[in-house]
Short mmCIF file of C-alpha atoms in Angstrom, two decimals:
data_model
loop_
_atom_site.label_atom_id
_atom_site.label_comp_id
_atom_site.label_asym_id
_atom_site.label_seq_id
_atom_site.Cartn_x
_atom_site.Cartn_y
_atom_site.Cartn_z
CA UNK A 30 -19.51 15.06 44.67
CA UNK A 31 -22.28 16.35 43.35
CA UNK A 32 -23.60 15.21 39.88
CA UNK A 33 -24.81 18.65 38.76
CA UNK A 34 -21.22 19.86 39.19
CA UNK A 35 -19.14 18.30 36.84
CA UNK A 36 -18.08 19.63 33.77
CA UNK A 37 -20.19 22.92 34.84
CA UNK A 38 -17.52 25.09 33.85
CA UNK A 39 -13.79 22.93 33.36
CA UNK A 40 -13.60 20.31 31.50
CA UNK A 41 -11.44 17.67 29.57
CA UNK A 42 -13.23 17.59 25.89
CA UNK A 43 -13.67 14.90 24.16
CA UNK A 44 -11.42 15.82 21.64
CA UNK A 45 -8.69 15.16 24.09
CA UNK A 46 -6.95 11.64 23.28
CA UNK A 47 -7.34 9.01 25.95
CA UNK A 48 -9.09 11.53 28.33
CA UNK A 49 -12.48 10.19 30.23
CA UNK A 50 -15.04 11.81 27.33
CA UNK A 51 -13.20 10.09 24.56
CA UNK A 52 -13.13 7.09 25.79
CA UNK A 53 -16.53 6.77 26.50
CA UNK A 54 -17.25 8.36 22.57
CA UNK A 55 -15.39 5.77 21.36
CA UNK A 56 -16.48 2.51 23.49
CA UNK A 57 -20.01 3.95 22.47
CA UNK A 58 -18.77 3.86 18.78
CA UNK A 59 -17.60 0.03 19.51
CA UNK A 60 -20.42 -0.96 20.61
CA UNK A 61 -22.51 0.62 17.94
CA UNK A 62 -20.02 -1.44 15.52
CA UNK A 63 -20.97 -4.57 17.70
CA UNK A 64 -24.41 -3.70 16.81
CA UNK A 65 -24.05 -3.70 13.39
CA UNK A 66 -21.31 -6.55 12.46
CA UNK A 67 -22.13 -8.97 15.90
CA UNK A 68 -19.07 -9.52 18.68
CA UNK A 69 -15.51 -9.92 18.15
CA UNK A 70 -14.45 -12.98 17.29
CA UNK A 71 -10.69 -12.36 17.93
CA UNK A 72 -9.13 -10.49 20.64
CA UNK A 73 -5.28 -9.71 20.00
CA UNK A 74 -2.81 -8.04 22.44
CA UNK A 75 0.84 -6.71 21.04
CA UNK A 76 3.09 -5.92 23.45
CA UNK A 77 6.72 -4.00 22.87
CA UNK A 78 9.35 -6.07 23.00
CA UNK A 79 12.56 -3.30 24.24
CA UNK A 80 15.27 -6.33 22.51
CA UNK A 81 14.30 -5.34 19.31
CA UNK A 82 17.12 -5.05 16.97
CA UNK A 83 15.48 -1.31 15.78
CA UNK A 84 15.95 -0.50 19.04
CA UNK A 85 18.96 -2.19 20.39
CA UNK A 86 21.14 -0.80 17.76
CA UNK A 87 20.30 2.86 17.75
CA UNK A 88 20.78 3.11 21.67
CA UNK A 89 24.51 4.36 22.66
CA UNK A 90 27.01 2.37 24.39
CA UNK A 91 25.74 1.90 28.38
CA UNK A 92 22.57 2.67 27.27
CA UNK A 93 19.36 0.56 27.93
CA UNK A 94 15.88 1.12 26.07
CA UNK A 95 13.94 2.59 29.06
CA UNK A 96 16.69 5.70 28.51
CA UNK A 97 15.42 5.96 24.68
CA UNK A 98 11.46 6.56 24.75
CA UNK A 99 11.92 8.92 21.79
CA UNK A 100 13.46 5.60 19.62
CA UNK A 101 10.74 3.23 21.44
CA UNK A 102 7.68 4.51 20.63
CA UNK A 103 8.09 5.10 16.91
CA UNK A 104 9.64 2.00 16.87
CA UNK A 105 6.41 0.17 17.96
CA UNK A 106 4.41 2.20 16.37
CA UNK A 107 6.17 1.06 12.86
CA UNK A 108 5.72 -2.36 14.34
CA UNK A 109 2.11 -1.63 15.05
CA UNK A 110 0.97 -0.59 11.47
CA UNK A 111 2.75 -3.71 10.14
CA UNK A 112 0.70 -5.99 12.33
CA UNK A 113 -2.54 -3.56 10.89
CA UNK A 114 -1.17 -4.70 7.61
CA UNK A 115 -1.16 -8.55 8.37
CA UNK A 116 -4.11 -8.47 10.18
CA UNK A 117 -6.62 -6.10 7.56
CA UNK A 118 -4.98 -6.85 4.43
CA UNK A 119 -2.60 -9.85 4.22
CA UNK A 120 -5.60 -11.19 6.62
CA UNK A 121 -3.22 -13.69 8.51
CA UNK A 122 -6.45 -14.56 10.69
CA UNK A 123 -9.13 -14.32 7.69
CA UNK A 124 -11.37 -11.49 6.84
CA UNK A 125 -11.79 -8.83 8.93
CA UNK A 126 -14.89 -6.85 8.60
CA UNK A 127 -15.06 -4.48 11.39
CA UNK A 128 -12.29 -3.86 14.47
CA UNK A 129 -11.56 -1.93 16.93
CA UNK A 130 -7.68 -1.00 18.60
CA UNK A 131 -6.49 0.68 21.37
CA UNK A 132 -2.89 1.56 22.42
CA UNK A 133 -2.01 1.68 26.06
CA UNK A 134 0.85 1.98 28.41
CA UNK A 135 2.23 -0.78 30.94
CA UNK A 136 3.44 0.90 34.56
CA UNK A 137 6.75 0.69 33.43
CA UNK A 138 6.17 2.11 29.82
CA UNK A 139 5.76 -0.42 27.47
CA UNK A 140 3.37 0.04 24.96
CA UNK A 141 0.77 -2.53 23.81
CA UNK A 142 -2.20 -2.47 22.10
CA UNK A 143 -5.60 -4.42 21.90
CA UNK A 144 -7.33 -5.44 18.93
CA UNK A 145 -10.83 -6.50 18.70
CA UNK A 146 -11.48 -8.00 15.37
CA UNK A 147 -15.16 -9.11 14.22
CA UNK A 148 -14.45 -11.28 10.81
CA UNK A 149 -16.54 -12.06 7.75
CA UNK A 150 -19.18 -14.79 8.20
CA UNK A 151 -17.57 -16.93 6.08
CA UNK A 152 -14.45 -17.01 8.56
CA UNK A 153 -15.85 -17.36 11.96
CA UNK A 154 -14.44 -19.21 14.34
CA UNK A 155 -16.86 -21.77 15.31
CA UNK A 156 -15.76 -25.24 15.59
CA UNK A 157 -12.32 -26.78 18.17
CA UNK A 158 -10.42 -27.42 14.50
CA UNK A 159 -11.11 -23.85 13.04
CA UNK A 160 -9.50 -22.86 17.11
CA UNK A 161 -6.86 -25.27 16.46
CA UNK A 162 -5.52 -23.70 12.71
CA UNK A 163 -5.00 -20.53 14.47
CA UNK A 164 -4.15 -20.20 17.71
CA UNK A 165 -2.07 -22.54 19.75
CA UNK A 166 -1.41 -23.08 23.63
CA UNK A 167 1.46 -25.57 23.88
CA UNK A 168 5.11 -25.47 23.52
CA UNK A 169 6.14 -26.42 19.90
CA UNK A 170 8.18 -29.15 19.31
CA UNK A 171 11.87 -28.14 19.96
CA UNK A 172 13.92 -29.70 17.42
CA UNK A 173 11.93 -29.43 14.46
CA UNK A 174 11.00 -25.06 15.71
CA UNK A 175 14.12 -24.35 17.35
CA UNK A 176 13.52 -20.30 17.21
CA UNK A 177 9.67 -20.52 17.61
CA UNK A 178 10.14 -22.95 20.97
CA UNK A 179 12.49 -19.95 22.04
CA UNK A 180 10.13 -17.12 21.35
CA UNK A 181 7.16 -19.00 22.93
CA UNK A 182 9.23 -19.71 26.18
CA UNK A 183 10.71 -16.19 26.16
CA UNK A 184 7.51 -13.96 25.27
CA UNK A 185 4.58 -16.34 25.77
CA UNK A 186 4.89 -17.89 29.42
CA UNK A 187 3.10 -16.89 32.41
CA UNK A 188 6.39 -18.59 34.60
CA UNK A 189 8.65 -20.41 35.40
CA UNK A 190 9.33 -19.29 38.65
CA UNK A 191 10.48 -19.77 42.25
CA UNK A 192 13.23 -21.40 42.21
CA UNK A 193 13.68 -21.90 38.53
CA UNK A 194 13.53 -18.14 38.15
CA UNK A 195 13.10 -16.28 41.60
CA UNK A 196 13.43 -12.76 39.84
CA UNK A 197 10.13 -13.28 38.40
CA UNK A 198 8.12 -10.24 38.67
CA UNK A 199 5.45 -12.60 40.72
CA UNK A 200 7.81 -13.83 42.98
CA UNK A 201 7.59 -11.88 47.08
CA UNK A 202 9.16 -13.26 49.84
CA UNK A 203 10.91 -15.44 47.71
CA UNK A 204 7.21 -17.36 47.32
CA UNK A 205 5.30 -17.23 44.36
CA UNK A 206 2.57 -14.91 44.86
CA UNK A 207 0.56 -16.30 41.79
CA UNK A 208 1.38 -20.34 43.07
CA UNK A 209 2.75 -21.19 39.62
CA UNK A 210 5.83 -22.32 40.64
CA UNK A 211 5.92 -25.17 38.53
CA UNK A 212 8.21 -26.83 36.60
CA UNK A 213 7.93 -25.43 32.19
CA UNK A 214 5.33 -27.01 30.49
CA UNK A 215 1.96 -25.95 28.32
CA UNK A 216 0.16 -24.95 31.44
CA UNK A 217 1.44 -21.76 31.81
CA UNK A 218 1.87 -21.29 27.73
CA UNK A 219 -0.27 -17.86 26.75
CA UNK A 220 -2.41 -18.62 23.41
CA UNK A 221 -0.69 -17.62 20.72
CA UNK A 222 -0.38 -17.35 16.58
CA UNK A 223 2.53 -18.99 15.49
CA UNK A 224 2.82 -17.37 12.28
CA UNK A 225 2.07 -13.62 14.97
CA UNK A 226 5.11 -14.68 16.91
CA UNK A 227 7.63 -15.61 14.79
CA UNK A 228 6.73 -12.89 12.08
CA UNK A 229 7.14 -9.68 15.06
CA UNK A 230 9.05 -11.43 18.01
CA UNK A 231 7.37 -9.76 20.84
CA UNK A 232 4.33 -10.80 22.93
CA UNK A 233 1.37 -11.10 21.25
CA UNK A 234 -1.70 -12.47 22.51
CA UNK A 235 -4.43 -14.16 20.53
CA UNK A 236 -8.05 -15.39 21.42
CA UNK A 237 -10.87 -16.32 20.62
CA UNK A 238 -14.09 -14.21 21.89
CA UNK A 239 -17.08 -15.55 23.29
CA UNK A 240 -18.93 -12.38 24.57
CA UNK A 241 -18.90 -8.75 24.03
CA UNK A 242 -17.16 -7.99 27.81
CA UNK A 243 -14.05 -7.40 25.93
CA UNK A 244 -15.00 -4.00 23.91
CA UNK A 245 -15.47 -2.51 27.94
CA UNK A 246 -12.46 -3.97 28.80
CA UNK A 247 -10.13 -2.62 26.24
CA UNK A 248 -11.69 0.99 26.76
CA UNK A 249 -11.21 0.66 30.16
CA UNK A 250 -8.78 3.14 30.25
CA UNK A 251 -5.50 4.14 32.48
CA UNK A 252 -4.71 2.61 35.61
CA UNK A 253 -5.92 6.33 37.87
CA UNK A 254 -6.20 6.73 41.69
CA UNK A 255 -9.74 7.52 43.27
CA UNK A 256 -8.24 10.30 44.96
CA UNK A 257 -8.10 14.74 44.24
CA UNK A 258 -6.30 16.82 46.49
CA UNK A 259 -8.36 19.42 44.23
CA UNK A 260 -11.93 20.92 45.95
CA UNK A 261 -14.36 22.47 44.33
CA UNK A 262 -14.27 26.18 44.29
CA UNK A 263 -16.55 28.42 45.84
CA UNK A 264 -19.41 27.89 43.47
CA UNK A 265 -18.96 24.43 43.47
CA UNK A 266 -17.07 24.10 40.38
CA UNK A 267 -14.89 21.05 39.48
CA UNK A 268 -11.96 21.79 37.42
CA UNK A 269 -11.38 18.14 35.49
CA UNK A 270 -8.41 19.19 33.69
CA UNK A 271 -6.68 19.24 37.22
CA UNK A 272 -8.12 16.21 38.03
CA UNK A 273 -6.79 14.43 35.26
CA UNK A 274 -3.33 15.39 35.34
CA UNK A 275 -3.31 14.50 39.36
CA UNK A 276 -4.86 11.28 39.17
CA UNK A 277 -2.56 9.09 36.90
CA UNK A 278 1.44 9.12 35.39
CA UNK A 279 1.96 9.88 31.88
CA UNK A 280 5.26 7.37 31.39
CA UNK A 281 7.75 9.06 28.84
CA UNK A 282 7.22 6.50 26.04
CA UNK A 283 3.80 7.93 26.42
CA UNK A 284 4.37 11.39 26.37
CA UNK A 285 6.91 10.69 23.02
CA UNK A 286 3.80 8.85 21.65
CA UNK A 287 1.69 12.09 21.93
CA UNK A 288 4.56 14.37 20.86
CA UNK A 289 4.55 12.09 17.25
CA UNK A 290 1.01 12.43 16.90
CA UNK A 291 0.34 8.58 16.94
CA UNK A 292 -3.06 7.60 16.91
CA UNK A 293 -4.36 6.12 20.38
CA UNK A 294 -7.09 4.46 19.22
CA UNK A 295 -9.50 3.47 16.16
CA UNK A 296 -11.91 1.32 14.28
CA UNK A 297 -13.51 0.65 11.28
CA UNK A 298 -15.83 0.82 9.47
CA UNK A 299 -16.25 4.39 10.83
CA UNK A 300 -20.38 5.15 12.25
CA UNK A 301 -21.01 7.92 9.79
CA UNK A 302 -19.77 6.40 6.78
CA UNK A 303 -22.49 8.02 4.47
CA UNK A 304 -23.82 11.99 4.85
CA UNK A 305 -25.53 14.65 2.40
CA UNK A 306 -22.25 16.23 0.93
CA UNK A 307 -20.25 12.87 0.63
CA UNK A 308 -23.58 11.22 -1.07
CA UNK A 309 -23.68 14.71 -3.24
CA UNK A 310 -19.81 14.39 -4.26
CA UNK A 311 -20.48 10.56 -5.24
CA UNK A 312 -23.82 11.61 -7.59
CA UNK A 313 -21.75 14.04 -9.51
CA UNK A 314 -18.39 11.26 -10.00
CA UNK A 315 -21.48 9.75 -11.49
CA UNK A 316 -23.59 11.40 -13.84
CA UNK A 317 -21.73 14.55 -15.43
CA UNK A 318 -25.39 15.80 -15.65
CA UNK A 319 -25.79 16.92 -12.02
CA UNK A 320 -22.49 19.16 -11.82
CA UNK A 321 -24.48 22.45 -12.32
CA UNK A 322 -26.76 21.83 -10.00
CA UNK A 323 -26.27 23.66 -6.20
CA UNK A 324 -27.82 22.25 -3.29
CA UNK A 325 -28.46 25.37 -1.22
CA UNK A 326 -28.30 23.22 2.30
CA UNK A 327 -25.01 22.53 1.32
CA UNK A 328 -23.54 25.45 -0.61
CA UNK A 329 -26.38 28.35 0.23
CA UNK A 330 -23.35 30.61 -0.54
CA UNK A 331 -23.33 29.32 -4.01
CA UNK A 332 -26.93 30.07 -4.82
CA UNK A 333 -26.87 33.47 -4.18
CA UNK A 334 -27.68 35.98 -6.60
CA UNK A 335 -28.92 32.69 -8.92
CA UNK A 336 -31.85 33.04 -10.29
CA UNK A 337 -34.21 29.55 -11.78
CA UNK A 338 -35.14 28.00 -8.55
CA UNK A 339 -36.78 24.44 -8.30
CA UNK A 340 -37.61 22.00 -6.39
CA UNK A 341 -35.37 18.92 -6.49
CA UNK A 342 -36.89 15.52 -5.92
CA UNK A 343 -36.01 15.31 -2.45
CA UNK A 344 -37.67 18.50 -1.70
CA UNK A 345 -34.15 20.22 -1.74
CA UNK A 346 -34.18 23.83 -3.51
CA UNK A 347 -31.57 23.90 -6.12
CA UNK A 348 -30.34 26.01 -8.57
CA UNK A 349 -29.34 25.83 -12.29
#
């Protein structure tokens, strides 16, 4: 394919959620965040857990949740601003000056999202102790945390399998195709926050960063096949829109999540965070003095037919 061709005359905009420009705008925006604040020191993974009792109780009798995208995705989503809510301003973890989140969609639906979180100096994670008071990656002691020992062997396992549990999605030929068949024990535990896992009862991953290979990773985008049954027309013209929609599944709890609107992805503190008409809104909150005043880059419409023109300090013409 030639380079000159694409996007000559088709294309997916970036304004398109999720689509190939957007997520390249936005892992630029990431890393101009990592620029400014340093790398994430947390990365966090929150995965949709379909034996929720918000789901479980609104689906109808022989019903299972992979029939109900419409009550899944809003579900998680609700589930999803809560965690934004523990994590930016209960801060569960400490801090959190900048981060980053995208949502995404497992083969067989699920939603889950990724947070990158870069926290305040005062609460980064530097020493084995500070590791230790959040995030843990052993089985808790069973009598004294009966329901968070359940939740860690139910949601934060990598096994058991073979023949402890041969219907483990690892498991072909009735071998274990990852060679964990092991018997249970903190080996295969998934690092975790206690306080996380027994708060939203789902899967939720947390760990600590050491480089800044994770913002590529969680704007990686779909899973897509390197294959178009789609040529280039007679000029040489590559429609990307087809391409798109050929080269990967939309899953219906996706498609629901579109239809609602939910965001895909964002972060914070946004890049352009200051400009001339925000700054110019701010002055007048200010100083009651500057409310007559027009800027005519701003408002030229408002100068017209105004007569008293000057020169304003910043070599801006304004009006009185």
């Amino acid at each position: 394919m030639r380079a000159s061709a694409v996007g000559v005359r088709i294309v997916l905009p970036g304004t398109f959620p999720g689509g190939d420009r957007d997520m390249k705008k936005r892992h630029m925006d990431a890393m101009a965040i990592v620029h400014t604040y340093g790398k994430p020191d947390i990365f966090l993974t929150m995965t949709c857990n379909p034996k929720w009792e918000e789901i479980t109780n609104e689906l109808l009798p022989g019903q299972m949740s992979q029939d109900r995208p419409d009550i899944v995705a809003p579900v998680f989503y609700g589930k999803l601003e809560a965690m934004k809510d523990m994590l930016l301003k209960k801060m569960v973890l400490g801090v959190v000056v900048a981060y980053v989140y995208v949502v995404e969609f497992q083969k067989r639906g699920l939603p889950h999202a990724h947070f990158l979180l870069i926290m305040d100096s005062t609460y980064k994670l530097l020493v084995p102790e500070q590791y230790d008071r959040l995030i843990s990656a052993e089985l808790p002691d069973k009598q004294k945390y009966p329901e968070l020992y359940a939740m860690v062997v139910k949601h934060m396992m990598h096994g058991p399998c073979s023949a402890l549990n041969p219907k483990n999605v690892c498991m072909q030929d009735n071998e274990c195709a990852k060679f964990r068949g092991k018997m249970l024990d903190n080996r295969w535990v998934v690092p975790y926050n206690p306080y996380l896992l027994r708060m939203f009862n789902c899967h939720i991953n947390v760990e600590v960063c050491s480089s800044i290979k994770a913002v590529k990773y969680i704007y990686k985008g779909h899973d897509k096949a390197s294959f178009s049954i789609d040529q280039p027309d007679a000029h040489g013209n590559i429609d990307e829109i087809k391409r798109y929609v050929d080269a990967r599944r939309v899953t219906p709890p996706e498609a629901m999540w579109r239809i609602f609107g939910f965001l895909l992805c964002a972060n914070y503190p946004p890049n352009a965070s200051k400009s001339m008409l925000t700054e110019y809104f701010k002055a007048n909150k200010k100083n009651t003095l500057g409310q007559g005043i027009y800027c005519t880059r701003i408002f030229p419409e408002a100068s017209r037919g105004r007569r008293g023109r000057s020169s304003g300090s910043d070599g801006l013409s304004v009006f009185k």
